Short mmCIF file of C-alpha atoms in Angstrom, two decimals:
data_model
loop_
_atom_site.label_atom_id
_atom_site.label_comp_id
_atom_site.label_asym_id
_atom_site.label_seq_id
_atom_site.Cartn_x
_atom_site.Cartn_y
_atom_site.Cartn_z
CA UNK N 226 -16.11 -5.94 -14.02
CA UNK N 227 -13.15 -5.08 -11.32
CA UNK N 228 -9.94 -7.20 -11.99
CA UNK N 229 -7.03 -7.33 -9.31
CA UNK N 230 -3.42 -8.20 -10.56
CA UNK N 231 -0.42 -8.71 -8.16
CA UNK N 232 3.35 -9.77 -8.46
CA UNK N 233 6.50 -9.22 -6.39
CA UNK N 234 10.04 -9.75 -6.26
CA UNK N 235 12.80 -9.75 -3.31
CA UNK N 236 15.07 -7.67 -5.40
CA UNK N 237 18.49 -7.71 -3.62
CA UNK N 238 17.36 -7.89 0.43
CA UNK N 239 18.00 -11.26 1.94
CA UNK N 240 14.28 -11.66 2.85
CA UNK N 241 10.77 -10.70 1.28
CA UNK N 242 9.38 -8.12 3.92
CA UNK N 243 6.35 -7.32 2.24
CA UNK N 244 3.00 -8.95 2.22
CA UNK N 245 -0.58 -8.57 0.62
CA UNK N 246 -4.35 -9.47 0.49
CA UNK N 247 -7.20 -9.02 -2.03
CA UNK N 248 -10.91 -9.83 -0.84
CA UNK N 249 -14.55 -8.86 -1.53
CA UNK N 250 -16.50 -7.77 0.75
CA UNK N 251 -20.14 -6.61 -0.66
CA UNK N 252 -19.71 -4.68 -3.21
CA UNK N 253 -16.32 -3.53 -2.17
CA UNK N 254 -12.98 -5.38 -3.81
CA UNK N 255 -10.28 -4.48 -1.25
CA UNK N 256 -6.99 -4.81 -1.46
CA UNK N 257 -4.00 -4.20 1.37
CA UNK N 258 -0.34 -3.91 1.28
CA UNK N 259 2.48 -3.54 3.84
CA UNK N 260 6.33 -3.02 3.59
CA UNK N 261 7.61 -4.32 6.69
CA UNK N 262 10.50 -3.15 9.04
CA UNK N 263 12.91 -4.06 11.82
CA UNK N 264 15.07 -6.67 10.25
CA UNK N 265 14.55 -9.51 7.99
CA UNK N 266 12.15 -11.75 10.76
CA UNK N 267 10.80 -8.78 12.63
CA UNK N 268 9.73 -7.14 9.32
CA UNK N 269 8.15 -9.79 7.63
CA UNK N 270 6.09 -10.94 10.79
CA UNK N 271 4.99 -7.04 11.28
CA UNK N 272 3.53 -6.91 7.48
CA UNK N 273 2.04 -10.39 7.59
CA UNK N 274 0.84 -9.59 11.44
CA UNK N 275 -0.74 -6.05 9.91
CA UNK N 276 -2.53 -7.15 6.70
CA UNK N 277 -3.87 -10.53 8.23
CA UNK N 278 -5.68 -8.50 11.57
CA UNK N 279 -6.75 -5.57 9.01
CA UNK N 280 -8.52 -7.96 6.91
CA UNK N 281 -9.81 -9.93 9.74
CA UNK N 282 -11.24 -6.86 11.41
CA UNK N 283 -13.09 -5.52 8.27
CA UNK N 284 -14.43 -9.44 7.51
CA UNK N 285 -15.75 -9.51 11.03
CA UNK N 286 -17.97 -6.27 10.77
CA UNK N 287 -18.52 -6.79 7.05
CA UNK N 288 -22.27 -4.76 7.35
CA UNK N 289 -20.66 -1.93 9.27
CA UNK N 290 -18.02 -1.41 7.07
CA UNK N 291 -20.28 -1.12 3.87
CA UNK N 292 -22.27 1.25 5.70
CA UNK N 293 -19.64 3.37 6.32
CA UNK N 294 -16.24 2.44 4.54
CA UNK N 295 -13.83 5.45 6.00
CA UNK N 296 -14.85 5.00 9.78
CA UNK N 297 -14.34 1.14 9.37
CA UNK N 298 -10.86 1.57 7.48
CA UNK N 299 -9.33 3.52 10.24
CA UNK N 300 -11.01 1.35 12.81
CA UNK N 301 -9.28 -1.91 11.13
CA UNK N 302 -6.29 0.76 10.72
CA UNK N 303 -6.24 0.56 14.49
CA UNK N 304 -6.53 -2.65 15.09
CA UNK N 305 -3.67 -3.84 13.39
CA UNK N 306 -1.49 -1.50 14.94
CA UNK N 307 -2.47 -2.95 18.56
CA UNK N 308 -1.98 -6.11 16.97
CA UNK N 309 1.32 -5.49 16.71
CA UNK N 310 1.38 -3.71 20.05
CA UNK N 311 0.21 -7.16 21.42
CA UNK N 312 3.08 -8.98 20.15
CA UNK N 313 5.91 -6.92 21.15
CA UNK N 314 4.10 -7.02 24.48
CA UNK N 315 4.53 -10.74 24.62
CA UNK N 316 7.85 -10.84 22.61
CA UNK N 317 9.78 -7.98 23.79
CA UNK N 318 13.10 -8.69 21.58
CA UNK N 319 10.59 -7.70 18.67
CA UNK N 320 10.37 -3.97 20.19
CA UNK N 321 11.07 -1.69 17.23
CA UNK N 322 9.52 -3.90 14.27
CA UNK N 323 6.82 -2.00 11.99
CA UNK N 324 5.19 -1.31 8.63
CA UNK N 325 3.67 0.32 6.70
CA UNK N 326 0.08 -0.02 5.07
CA UNK N 327 -1.91 0.87 2.47
CA UNK N 328 -5.60 -0.39 1.80
CA UNK N 329 -7.99 0.29 -0.90
CA UNK N 330 -11.90 -0.61 -1.41
CA UNK N 331 -13.10 -0.05 -4.80
CA UNK N 332 -16.32 -0.34 -6.06
CA UNK N 333 -17.91 0.86 -9.40
CA UNK N 334 -19.50 3.87 -7.91
CA UNK N 335 -16.31 5.15 -5.72
CA UNK N 336 -13.10 4.23 -3.86
CA UNK N 337 -11.87 4.90 -0.14
CA UNK N 338 -8.67 4.18 0.96
CA UNK N 339 -6.04 4.70 4.10
CA UNK N 340 -2.65 4.48 4.68
CA UNK N 341 0.52 4.89 6.73
CA UNK N 342 4.27 5.21 5.40
CA UNK N 343 5.65 5.76 2.49
CA UNK N 344 3.96 2.89 0.44
CA UNK N 345 2.10 4.72 -2.62
CA UNK N 346 -0.99 4.50 -4.26
CA UNK N 347 -1.60 5.91 -7.57
CA UNK N 348 -4.40 6.08 -10.00
CA UNK N 349 -4.18 5.93 -14.06
CA UNK N 350 -7.25 7.90 -15.12
CA UNK N 351 -7.45 9.00 -19.05
CA UNK N 352 -3.33 8.80 -19.47
CA UNK N 353 -2.36 10.47 -16.48
CA UNK N 354 -0.70 8.81 -13.43
CA UNK N 355 -1.65 10.32 -10.03
CA UNK N 356 -0.52 9.46 -6.49
CA UNK N 357 -3.51 9.45 -4.31
CA UNK N 358 -2.22 8.98 -1.01
CA UNK N 359 0.32 11.19 1.34
CA UNK N 360 3.84 10.18 1.45
CA UNK N 361 4.92 9.81 5.56
CA UNK N 362 8.26 10.03 4.21
CA UNK N 363 11.30 12.47 5.82
CA UNK N 364 12.08 13.38 1.94
CA UNK N 365 8.77 15.13 1.85
CA UNK N 366 10.10 17.28 4.77
CA UNK N 367 13.40 17.82 3.29
CA UNK N 368 11.58 18.99 0.18
CA UNK N 369 9.46 21.60 2.02
CA UNK N 370 12.64 22.69 3.29
CA UNK N 371 14.11 23.15 -0.13
CA UNK N 372 11.05 24.73 -1.62
CA UNK N 373 11.27 27.42 1.56
CA UNK N 374 14.88 28.05 1.05
CA UNK N 375 16.09 26.68 4.29
CA UNK N 376 17.68 23.83 3.01
CA UNK N 377 19.64 23.46 -0.38
CA UNK N 378 18.61 20.41 -3.12
CA UNK N 379 21.94 18.98 -2.70
CA UNK N 380 22.01 18.82 1.49
CA UNK N 381 18.34 17.52 0.80
CA UNK N 382 19.35 14.94 -1.82
CA UNK N 383 22.42 13.39 0.45
CA UNK N 384 20.71 13.79 3.95
CA UNK N 385 21.55 10.58 5.94
CA UNK N 386 17.39 10.30 6.96
CA UNK N 387 16.08 10.74 3.77
CA UNK N 388 14.58 7.44 3.42
CA UNK N 389 12.96 7.28 6.61
CA UNK N 390 9.32 7.05 7.39
CA UNK N 391 7.45 9.44 9.53
CA UNK N 392 4.96 7.34 10.44
CA UNK N 393 4.25 3.52 10.76
CA UNK N 394 2.38 0.68 12.37
CA UNK N 395 4.39 0.36 15.05
CA UNK N 396 2.59 -0.55 17.89
CA UNK N 397 2.84 3.03 19.14
CA UNK N 398 0.78 6.21 18.62
CA UNK N 399 0.30 6.99 14.99
CA UNK N 400 1.36 10.20 13.69
CA UNK N 401 0.41 10.61 10.68
CA UNK N 402 -2.63 8.35 8.78
CA UNK N 403 -4.01 9.63 5.26
CA UNK N 404 -7.71 8.67 5.96
CA UNK N 405 -10.21 10.50 3.82
CA UNK N 406 -13.21 11.32 5.42
CA UNK N 407 -15.42 10.30 1.66
CA UNK N 408 -15.27 8.62 -0.91
CA UNK N 409 -14.22 9.44 -4.69
CA UNK N 410 -15.94 8.79 -7.73
CA UNK N 411 -14.54 5.90 -10.01
CA UNK N 412 -14.87 5.74 -13.54
CA UNK N 413 -14.65 2.88 -15.83
CA UNK N 414 -11.21 2.82 -17.17
CA UNK N 415 -9.49 3.69 -14.39
CA UNK N 416 -6.61 1.63 -13.18
CA UNK N 417 -5.20 1.66 -9.50
CA UNK N 418 -1.83 0.80 -8.14
CA UNK N 419 -0.78 -0.20 -4.61
CA UNK N 420 2.77 -0.79 -4.13
CA UNK N 421 5.86 -1.29 -1.90
CA UNK N 422 8.69 1.43 -2.19
CA UNK N 423 10.70 -0.61 -4.25
CA UNK N 424 8.56 0.45 -7.19
CA UNK N 425 10.54 3.86 -7.00
CA UNK N 426 13.30 1.80 -8.90
CA UNK N 427 11.28 3.14 -12.10
CA UNK N 428 10.05 6.48 -12.89
CA UNK N 429 5.95 7.66 -12.78
CA UNK N 430 6.51 7.92 -16.42
CA UNK N 431 8.00 4.34 -16.78
CA UNK N 432 5.08 3.20 -14.33
CA UNK N 433 2.68 4.91 -16.60
CA UNK N 434 3.72 4.07 -19.82
CA UNK N 435 3.77 0.10 -18.47
CA UNK N 436 0.26 0.20 -16.62
CA UNK N 437 -1.22 1.87 -19.87
CA UNK N 438 0.38 -0.85 -22.00
CA UNK N 439 -0.57 -3.79 -20.51
CA UNK N 440 -3.78 -5.85 -21.57
CA UNK N 441 -5.12 -6.88 -18.04
CA UNK N 442 -4.42 -5.88 -14.27
CA UNK N 443 -2.11 -9.43 -13.79
CA UNK N 444 -0.40 -8.61 -16.81
CA UNK N 445 0.40 -5.37 -15.59
CA UNK N 446 1.54 -6.27 -12.60
CA UNK N 447 4.04 -8.76 -13.91
CA UNK N 448 5.38 -5.95 -15.92
CA UNK N 449 6.05 -3.68 -13.13
CA UNK N 450 7.79 -6.14 -11.68
CA UNK N 451 9.82 -7.12 -14.44
CA UNK N 452 10.88 -3.55 -15.11
CA UNK N 453 12.04 -3.23 -11.62
CA UNK N 454 14.07 -6.55 -12.04
CA UNK N 455 15.48 -5.11 -15.55
CA UNK N 456 16.98 -2.30 -13.72
CA UNK N 457 19.46 -4.65 -11.96
CA UNK N 458 20.30 -2.17 -9.16
CA UNK N 459 22.43 -3.22 -6.68
CA UNK N 460 20.58 -2.32 -3.57
CA UNK N 461 16.82 -3.10 -4.88
CA UNK N 462 14.47 -3.14 -2.46
CA UNK N 463 11.80 -5.64 -2.01
CA UNK N 464 8.78 -4.68 -4.48
CA UNK N 465 5.20 -5.81 -4.45
CA UNK N 466 2.47 -4.07 -7.05
CA UNK N 467 -1.02 -4.81 -7.03
CA UNK N 468 -3.11 -3.42 -9.73
CA UNK N 469 -6.96 -3.10 -9.78
CA UNK N 470 -8.62 -2.36 -13.13
CA UNK N 471 -11.96 -0.32 -13.13
CA UNK N 472 -13.60 -2.43 -16.41
CA UNK N 473 -17.78 -2.32 -16.05
CA UNK N 474 -20.00 -4.63 -14.63
CA UNK N 475 -19.00 -6.37 -11.00
CA UNK N 476 -17.99 -9.87 -10.95
CA UNK N 477 -16.73 -12.08 -7.90
CA UNK N 478 -12.85 -11.98 -6.93
CA UNK N 479 -11.21 -14.64 -4.93
CA UNK N 480 -9.62 -14.43 -1.99
CA UNK N 481 -5.78 -13.80 -2.38
CA UNK N 482 -2.71 -13.15 0.00
CA UNK N 483 1.06 -13.63 0.05
CA UNK N 484 4.18 -12.58 1.25
#
């Protein structure tokens, strides 16, 4: 059995710019999450457009996707990026909009993922929480500079571009893509978390504790966003979380999507 849960909050922002979807294709349970940017309306449009076009691409080529998940996750990502380019071509006032995207395809034998941007994907296994996708954020570049001694930790922490992302779906070329070329084995007891970056209001230890203590995927998702809300941060970003638990034999999950 693979079960999903999801929850989101708007935080202190004026609009919800996250969008997500879960669906089943053959033996693969799929989850997609996007965190839009470019202004309230533009960010919401970008994230919804990316998720829907990514999903539709996979659904239109289900047999091929099941035969070669890494290749078709990449094709779906490129299709989502092109859908944003087409939107901007038709409505130039939306130039500059974009979105992160992280997608997970999960079975009882293996997992596949692809991501662009800074939306994290975690695995909780045997009590250890690990981020399993790359972080396309300028903060990573700053951290490398700190490690090499070319920048002080204080300067990195206060850099005005620290929160900028270094790759996104924006209709232009994709500078960085995290797309492993093979599946990774899953285990019964694994929990996977896809999230927008509002989740970083919680420490990794707090995320691990909440995931480990929650009785099921839906409660885990609800408890995570409740934990974020409880911080009551004045600039709290939109936060969306999707939790997948690998429990045992397979059951079918309903299609779900939301902003």
